[in-house]
Amino acid sequence: MTFKQLRVAVYADGADKDAMIAEYKKGYVKGFTTNPSLMKKAGVTDYVSFAKEVCAAIPDLPLSFEVFGDDFETMEKEAKVIAELGKNVFVKIPIMLTNGTSTAPLIKKLSAQGIQLNVTAIFTVKQVRETVNAFAPNTKNIVSVFAGRLADSGIDPVPIMKKTAKICRAKPGTMSLWASTRELFNLVEADRCKCDIITVPNSVLDKIPGMGTSPMEGSRSTVLTFAKDIKDLGFSILK
């Protein structure tokens, strides 16, 4: 499968502003997502300033920014600040607090106010249903299931993602998202599952130009790489 054949929308996942803008200019990314861990890795020191700069540079594609609070009152206040950054902004709300309490009541409250949400850190179909049921009618929202982390724990994410896509399609305006992508083939898997979106880190985005390479082309490319490295090593087996 080539990249152009994909129906799933590819979002870039990261918090390096310059890298985000570079991907935006390439034209094939349809949106962007961030999270606190990515911001920490990228060295972001001022969240609001970072978010405002990104919104100014990318005004016409969906952008997801996550709340930092761990209680409903704080999260609601933060959600309103984030939502005001732009009409293209989605507020990321974790599916639970650190103590395991479901955030469904908060999701319901924010959705009723018309705030676009991206509910994140979802791992089960039960959480998917709980989230979708909390969305107000005629609102636009994203349901982010961490397929990659499910795979990391030895669980096949495909059945869960297929069910997620089906549940989301039943509620207009709700989009299913394959999160924590690990490899390029995940784009194909997400497409087969009929997911609306897949978030992709820059390390995987860099591999997109090679999508559609034939096995024989891959074989020869690998042999050529070996040959170059052998030459660079300057070793000899036969004396």
PDB file of C-alpha atoms in Angstrom, residues 48-225:
ATOM      1  CA  VAL A  48       0.702  28.599  27.136  1.00  0.00           C
ATOM      2  CA  SER A  49       3.302  30.480  25.079  1.00  0.00           C
ATOM      3  CA  PHE A  50       4.207  27.261  23.240  1.00  0.00           C
ATOM      4  CA  ALA A  51       0.548  26.543  22.482  1.00  0.00           C
ATOM      5  CA  LYS A  52      -0.107  30.084  21.263  1.00  0.00           C
ATOM      6  CA  GLU A  53       2.921  29.990  18.965  1.00  0.00           C
ATOM      7  CA  VAL A  54       1.832  26.650  17.495  1.00  0.00           C
ATOM      8  CA  CYS A  55      -1.714  27.925  16.950  1.00  0.00           C
ATOM      9  CA  ALA A  56      -0.372  31.004  15.167  1.00  0.00           C
ATOM     10  CA  ALA A  57       1.866  28.903  12.917  1.00  0.00           C
ATOM     11  CA  ILE A  58      -0.746  26.199  12.223  1.00  0.00           C
ATOM     12  CA  PRO A  59      -4.140  27.939  12.131  1.00  0.00           C
ATOM     13  CA  ASP A  60      -6.034  25.608   9.808  1.00  0.00           C
ATOM     14  CA  LEU A  61      -5.439  22.059  11.083  1.00  0.00           C
ATOM     15  CA  PRO A  62      -6.677  20.300  14.256  1.00  0.00           C
ATOM     16  CA  LEU A  63      -4.364  20.788  17.260  1.00  0.00           C
ATOM     17  CA  SER A  64      -4.645  18.851  20.529  1.00  0.00           C
ATOM     18  CA  PHE A  65      -3.268  20.228  23.818  1.00  0.00           C
ATOM     19  CA  GLU A  66      -3.604  18.357  27.107  1.00  0.00           C
ATOM     20  CA  VAL A  67      -4.656  19.608  30.532  1.00  0.00           C
ATOM     21  CA  PHE A  68      -2.158  19.196  33.382  1.00  0.00           C
ATOM     22  CA  GLY A  69      -4.513  19.054  36.385  1.00  0.00           C
ATOM     23  CA  ASP A  70      -5.418  15.947  38.345  1.00  0.00           C
ATOM     24  CA  ASP A  71      -8.754  17.089  39.769  1.00  0.00           C
ATOM     25  CA  PHE A  72     -11.968  18.054  38.007  1.00  0.00           C
ATOM     26  CA  GLU A  73     -11.989  21.697  39.109  1.00  0.00           C
ATOM     27  CA  THR A  74      -8.455  22.417  37.880  1.00  0.00           C
ATOM     28  CA  MET A  75      -8.906  20.421  34.678  1.00  0.00           C
ATOM     29  CA  GLU A  76     -12.092  22.311  33.824  1.00  0.00           C
ATOM     30  CA  LYS A  77     -10.372  25.678  34.266  1.00  0.00           C
ATOM     31  CA  GLU A  78      -7.418  24.559  32.164  1.00  0.00           C
ATOM     32  CA  ALA A  79      -9.714  23.144  29.486  1.00  0.00           C
ATOM     33  CA  LYS A  80     -11.410  26.510  29.054  1.00  0.00           C
ATOM     34  CA  VAL A  81      -8.054  28.291  28.705  1.00  0.00           C
ATOM     35  CA  ILE A  82      -6.885  25.776  26.081  1.00  0.00           C
ATOM     36  CA  ALA A  83     -10.183  25.851  24.169  1.00  0.00           C
ATOM     37  CA  GLU A  84      -9.921  29.610  23.786  1.00  0.00           C
ATOM     38  CA  LEU A  85      -6.631  29.287  21.889  1.00  0.00           C
ATOM     39  CA  GLY A  86      -8.446  28.644  18.616  1.00  0.00           C
ATOM     40  CA  LYS A  87     -11.395  27.060  16.842  1.00  0.00           C
ATOM     41  CA  ASN A  88      -9.100  24.303  15.571  1.00  0.00           C
ATOM     42  CA  VAL A  89      -8.021  23.309  19.093  1.00  0.00           C
ATOM     43  CA  PHE A  90      -9.061  20.078  20.847  1.00  0.00           C
ATOM     44  CA  VAL A  91      -8.621  19.778  24.605  1.00  0.00           C
ATOM     45  CA  LYS A  92      -7.007  16.502  25.670  1.00  0.00           C
ATOM     46  CA  ILE A  93      -8.528  14.953  28.783  1.00  0.00           C
ATOM     47  CA  PRO A  94      -7.108  11.693  30.226  1.00  0.00           C
ATOM     48  CA  ILE A  95      -9.786   9.026  30.687  1.00  0.00           C
ATOM     49  CA  MET A  96      -8.978   8.827  34.390  1.00  0.00           C
ATOM     50  CA  LEU A  97      -7.287  10.691  37.228  1.00  0.00           C
ATOM     51  CA  THR A  98      -4.086   9.310  38.751  1.00  0.00           C
ATOM     52  CA  ASN A  99      -6.157   7.633  41.480  1.00  0.00           C
ATOM     53  CA  GLY A 100      -8.182   5.730  38.870  1.00  0.00           C
ATOM     54  CA  THR A 101     -11.329   7.883  39.024  1.00  0.00           C
ATOM     55  CA  SER A 102     -13.096   8.067  35.661  1.00  0.00           C
ATOM     56  CA  THR A 103     -13.210  11.521  34.094  1.00  0.00           C
ATOM     57  CA  ALA A 104     -16.486  10.748  32.297  1.00  0.00           C
ATOM     58  CA  PRO A 105     -18.431  13.292  34.421  1.00  0.00           C
ATOM     59  CA  LEU A 106     -15.964  16.031  33.462  1.00  0.00           C
ATOM     60  CA  ILE A 107     -16.014  14.962  29.806  1.00  0.00           C
ATOM     61  CA  LYS A 108     -19.801  15.200  29.842  1.00  0.00           C
ATOM     62  CA  LYS A 109     -19.712  18.649  31.455  1.00  0.00           C
ATOM     63  CA  LEU A 110     -17.109  20.079  29.067  1.00  0.00           C
ATOM     64  CA  SER A 111     -18.772  18.567  26.006  1.00  0.00           C
ATOM     65  CA  ALA A 112     -22.094  20.104  27.007  1.00  0.00           C
ATOM     66  CA  GLN A 113     -20.314  23.471  26.897  1.00  0.00           C
ATOM     67  CA  GLY A 114     -19.320  22.836  23.290  1.00  0.00           C
ATOM     68  CA  ILE A 115     -15.613  22.293  23.974  1.00  0.00           C
ATOM     69  CA  GLN A 116     -13.950  20.009  21.427  1.00  0.00           C
ATOM     70  CA  LEU A 117     -12.332  17.127  23.280  1.00  0.00           C
ATOM     71  CA  ASN A 118      -9.647  14.550  22.635  1.00  0.00           C
ATOM     72  CA  VAL A 119     -10.034  11.912  25.334  1.00  0.00           C
ATOM     73  CA  THR A 120      -6.710  10.164  25.789  1.00  0.00           C
ATOM     74  CA  ALA A 121      -4.967   7.244  27.537  1.00  0.00           C
ATOM     75  CA  ILE A 122      -7.813   4.863  26.609  1.00  0.00           C
ATOM     76  CA  PHE A 123      -7.016   1.139  26.630  1.00  0.00           C
ATOM     77  CA  THR A 124     -10.349  -0.711  26.721  1.00  0.00           C
ATOM     78  CA  VAL A 125     -13.585  -0.905  24.740  1.00  0.00           C
ATOM     79  CA  LYS A 126     -15.474  -0.182  27.972  1.00  0.00           C
ATOM     80  CA  GLN A 127     -13.609   3.118  28.271  1.00  0.00           C
ATOM     81  CA  VAL A 128     -14.410   3.876  24.633  1.00  0.00           C
ATOM     82  CA  ARG A 129     -18.147   3.390  25.216  1.00  0.00           C
ATOM     83  CA  GLU A 130     -18.020   5.425  28.421  1.00  0.00           C
ATOM     84  CA  THR A 131     -16.298   8.265  26.599  1.00  0.00           C
ATOM     85  CA  VAL A 132     -18.558   8.312  23.545  1.00  0.00           C
ATOM     86  CA  ASN A 133     -21.669   8.213  25.736  1.00  0.00           C
ATOM     87  CA  ALA A 134     -20.415  11.297  27.572  1.00  0.00           C
ATOM     88  CA  PHE A 135     -20.121  13.415  24.425  1.00  0.00           C
ATOM     89  CA  ALA A 136     -22.957  15.855  23.785  1.00  0.00           C
ATOM     90  CA  PRO A 137     -24.867  15.450  20.493  1.00  0.00           C
ATOM     91  CA  ASN A 138     -23.606  17.440  17.507  1.00  0.00           C
ATOM     92  CA  THR A 139     -20.138  18.033  18.961  1.00  0.00           C
ATOM     93  CA  LYS A 140     -16.772  17.182  17.431  1.00  0.00           C
ATOM     94  CA  ASN A 141     -14.502  14.949  19.503  1.00  0.00           C
ATOM     95  CA  ILE A 142     -11.641  12.442  19.301  1.00  0.00           C
ATOM     96  CA  VAL A 143     -11.275   9.100  21.093  1.00  0.00           C
ATOM     97  CA  SER A 144      -7.578   8.200  21.447  1.00  0.00           C
ATOM     98  CA  VAL A 145      -6.856   4.526  22.090  1.00  0.00           C
ATOM     99  CA  PHE A 146      -3.238   3.643  22.848  1.00  0.00           C
ATOM    100  CA  ALA A 147      -2.904   0.784  20.388  1.00  0.00           C
ATOM    101  CA  GLY A 148       0.897   0.840  20.467  1.00  0.00           C
ATOM    102  CA  ARG A 149       1.060   0.476  24.236  1.00  0.00           C
ATOM    103  CA  LEU A 150      -1.472  -2.350  24.089  1.00  0.00           C
ATOM    104  CA  ALA A 151       0.839  -4.108  21.623  1.00  0.00           C
ATOM    105  CA  ASP A 152       3.807  -3.431  23.928  1.00  0.00           C
ATOM    106  CA  SER A 153       2.001  -5.399  26.656  1.00  0.00           C
ATOM    107  CA  GLY A 154       1.420  -8.367  24.347  1.00  0.00           C
ATOM    108  CA  ILE A 155      -2.200  -7.539  23.458  1.00  0.00           C
ATOM    109  CA  ASP A 156      -3.317  -7.448  19.821  1.00  0.00           C
ATOM    110  CA  PRO A 157      -4.781  -3.954  19.410  1.00  0.00           C
ATOM    111  CA  VAL A 158      -6.537  -4.647  16.104  1.00  0.00           C
ATOM    112  CA  PRO A 159      -9.796  -6.148  17.516  1.00  0.00           C
ATOM    113  CA  ILE A 160     -10.075  -3.261  19.992  1.00  0.00           C
ATOM    114  CA  MET A 161      -9.432  -0.666  17.306  1.00  0.00           C
ATOM    115  CA  LYS A 162     -12.044  -2.193  14.992  1.00  0.00           C
ATOM    116  CA  LYS A 163     -14.639  -2.016  17.772  1.00  0.00           C
ATOM    117  CA  THR A 164     -13.545   1.510  18.650  1.00  0.00           C
ATOM    118  CA  ALA A 165     -13.983   2.713  15.073  1.00  0.00           C
ATOM    119  CA  LYS A 166     -17.448   1.167  14.892  1.00  0.00           C
ATOM    120  CA  ILE A 167     -18.567   2.718  18.187  1.00  0.00           C
ATOM    121  CA  CYS A 168     -17.290   6.152  17.162  1.00  0.00           C
ATOM    122  CA  ARG A 169     -18.956   6.022  13.744  1.00  0.00           C
ATOM    123  CA  ALA A 170     -22.302   5.503  15.453  1.00  0.00           C
ATOM    124  CA  LYS A 171     -22.087   8.997  16.993  1.00  0.00           C
ATOM    125  CA  PRO A 172     -21.734  11.777  14.383  1.00  0.00           C
ATOM    126  CA  GLY A 173     -18.755  14.033  14.995  1.00  0.00           C
ATOM    127  CA  THR A 174     -16.825  11.417  16.979  1.00  0.00           C
ATOM    128  CA  MET A 175     -13.488  10.337  15.501  1.00  0.00           C
ATOM    129  CA  SER A 176     -11.477   7.248  16.414  1.00  0.00           C
ATOM    130  CA  LEU A 177      -7.721   7.627  16.821  1.00  0.00           C
ATOM    131  CA  TRP A 178      -4.944   4.992  16.815  1.00  0.00           C
ATOM    132  CA  ALA A 179      -2.366   6.354  19.286  1.00  0.00           C
ATOM    133  CA  SER A 180       1.202   5.468  20.337  1.00  0.00           C
ATOM    134  CA  THR A 181       2.254   4.386  16.863  1.00  0.00           C
ATOM    135  CA  ARG A 182       5.417   2.297  16.816  1.00  0.00           C
ATOM    136  CA  GLU A 183       6.052   1.477  13.148  1.00  0.00           C
ATOM    137  CA  LEU A 184       5.008   2.465   9.647  1.00  0.00           C
ATOM    138  CA  PHE A 185       2.848  -0.640   9.195  1.00  0.00           C
ATOM    139  CA  ASN A 186       0.590   0.679  11.963  1.00  0.00           C
ATOM    140  CA  LEU A 187      -0.736   3.150   9.369  1.00  0.00           C
ATOM    141  CA  VAL A 188      -1.911   0.216   7.268  1.00  0.00           C
ATOM    142  CA  GLU A 189      -3.411  -1.499  10.315  1.00  0.00           C
ATOM    143  CA  ALA A 190      -5.255   1.658  11.381  1.00  0.00           C
ATOM    144  CA  ASP A 191      -6.576   2.064   7.847  1.00  0.00           C
ATOM    145  CA  ARG A 192      -7.813  -1.542   7.781  1.00  0.00           C
ATOM    146  CA  CYS A 193      -9.541  -1.002  11.131  1.00  0.00           C
ATOM    147  CA  LYS A 194     -11.316   2.016   9.592  1.00  0.00           C
ATOM    148  CA  CYS A 195      -9.896   4.381  12.193  1.00  0.00           C
ATOM    149  CA  ASP A 196     -10.384   8.052  11.376  1.00  0.00           C
ATOM    150  CA  ILE A 197      -6.960   9.182  12.616  1.00  0.00           C
ATOM    151  CA  ILE A 198      -3.538   7.825  13.513  1.00  0.00           C
ATOM    152  CA  THR A 199      -0.957   9.856  15.428  1.00  0.00           C
ATOM    153  CA  VAL A 200       2.588   9.350  14.189  1.00  0.00           C
ATOM    154  CA  PRO A 201       5.905  10.449  15.749  1.00  0.00           C
ATOM    155  CA  ASN A 202       8.528  12.127  13.572  1.00  0.00           C
ATOM    156  CA  SER A 203      10.666   8.975  13.569  1.00  0.00           C
ATOM    157  CA  VAL A 204       7.866   7.147  11.747  1.00  0.00           C
ATOM    158  CA  LEU A 205       6.854  10.104   9.583  1.00  0.00           C
ATOM    159  CA  ASP A 206      10.379  10.066   8.184  1.00  0.00           C
ATOM    160  CA  LYS A 207       9.709   6.563   6.795  1.00  0.00           C
ATOM    161  CA  ILE A 208       6.631   7.578   4.762  1.00  0.00           C
ATOM    162  CA  PRO A 209       8.605   8.303   1.548  1.00  0.00           C
ATOM    163  CA  GLY A 210       9.601   4.621   1.475  1.00  0.00           C
ATOM    164  CA  MET A 211       6.027   3.380   1.800  1.00  0.00           C
ATOM    165  CA  GLY A 212       5.145   1.180  -1.168  1.00  0.00           C
ATOM    166  CA  THR A 213       8.707  -0.042  -1.727  1.00  0.00           C
ATOM    167  CA  SER A 214       8.615  -3.576  -3.161  1.00  0.00           C
ATOM    168  CA  PRO A 215      10.199  -6.479  -1.229  1.00  0.00           C
ATOM    169  CA  MET A 216      12.823  -6.923  -3.962  1.00  0.00           C
ATOM    170  CA  GLU A 217      13.705  -3.225  -3.804  1.00  0.00           C
ATOM    171  CA  GLY A 218      14.022  -3.538  -0.052  1.00  0.00           C
ATOM    172  CA  SER A 219      16.234  -6.591  -0.404  1.00  0.00           C
ATOM    173  CA  ARG A 220      18.658  -4.895  -2.793  1.00  0.00           C
ATOM    174  CA  SER A 221      18.720  -1.719  -0.713  1.00  0.00           C
ATOM    175  CA  THR A 222      19.687  -3.765   2.333  1.00  0.00           C
ATOM    176  CA  VAL A 223      22.481  -5.549   0.469  1.00  0.00           C
ATOM    177  CA  LEU A 224      23.786  -2.211  -0.814  1.00  0.00           C
ATOM    178  CA  THR A 225      23.827  -0.882   2.756  1.00  0.00           C
TER     179      THR A 225
END
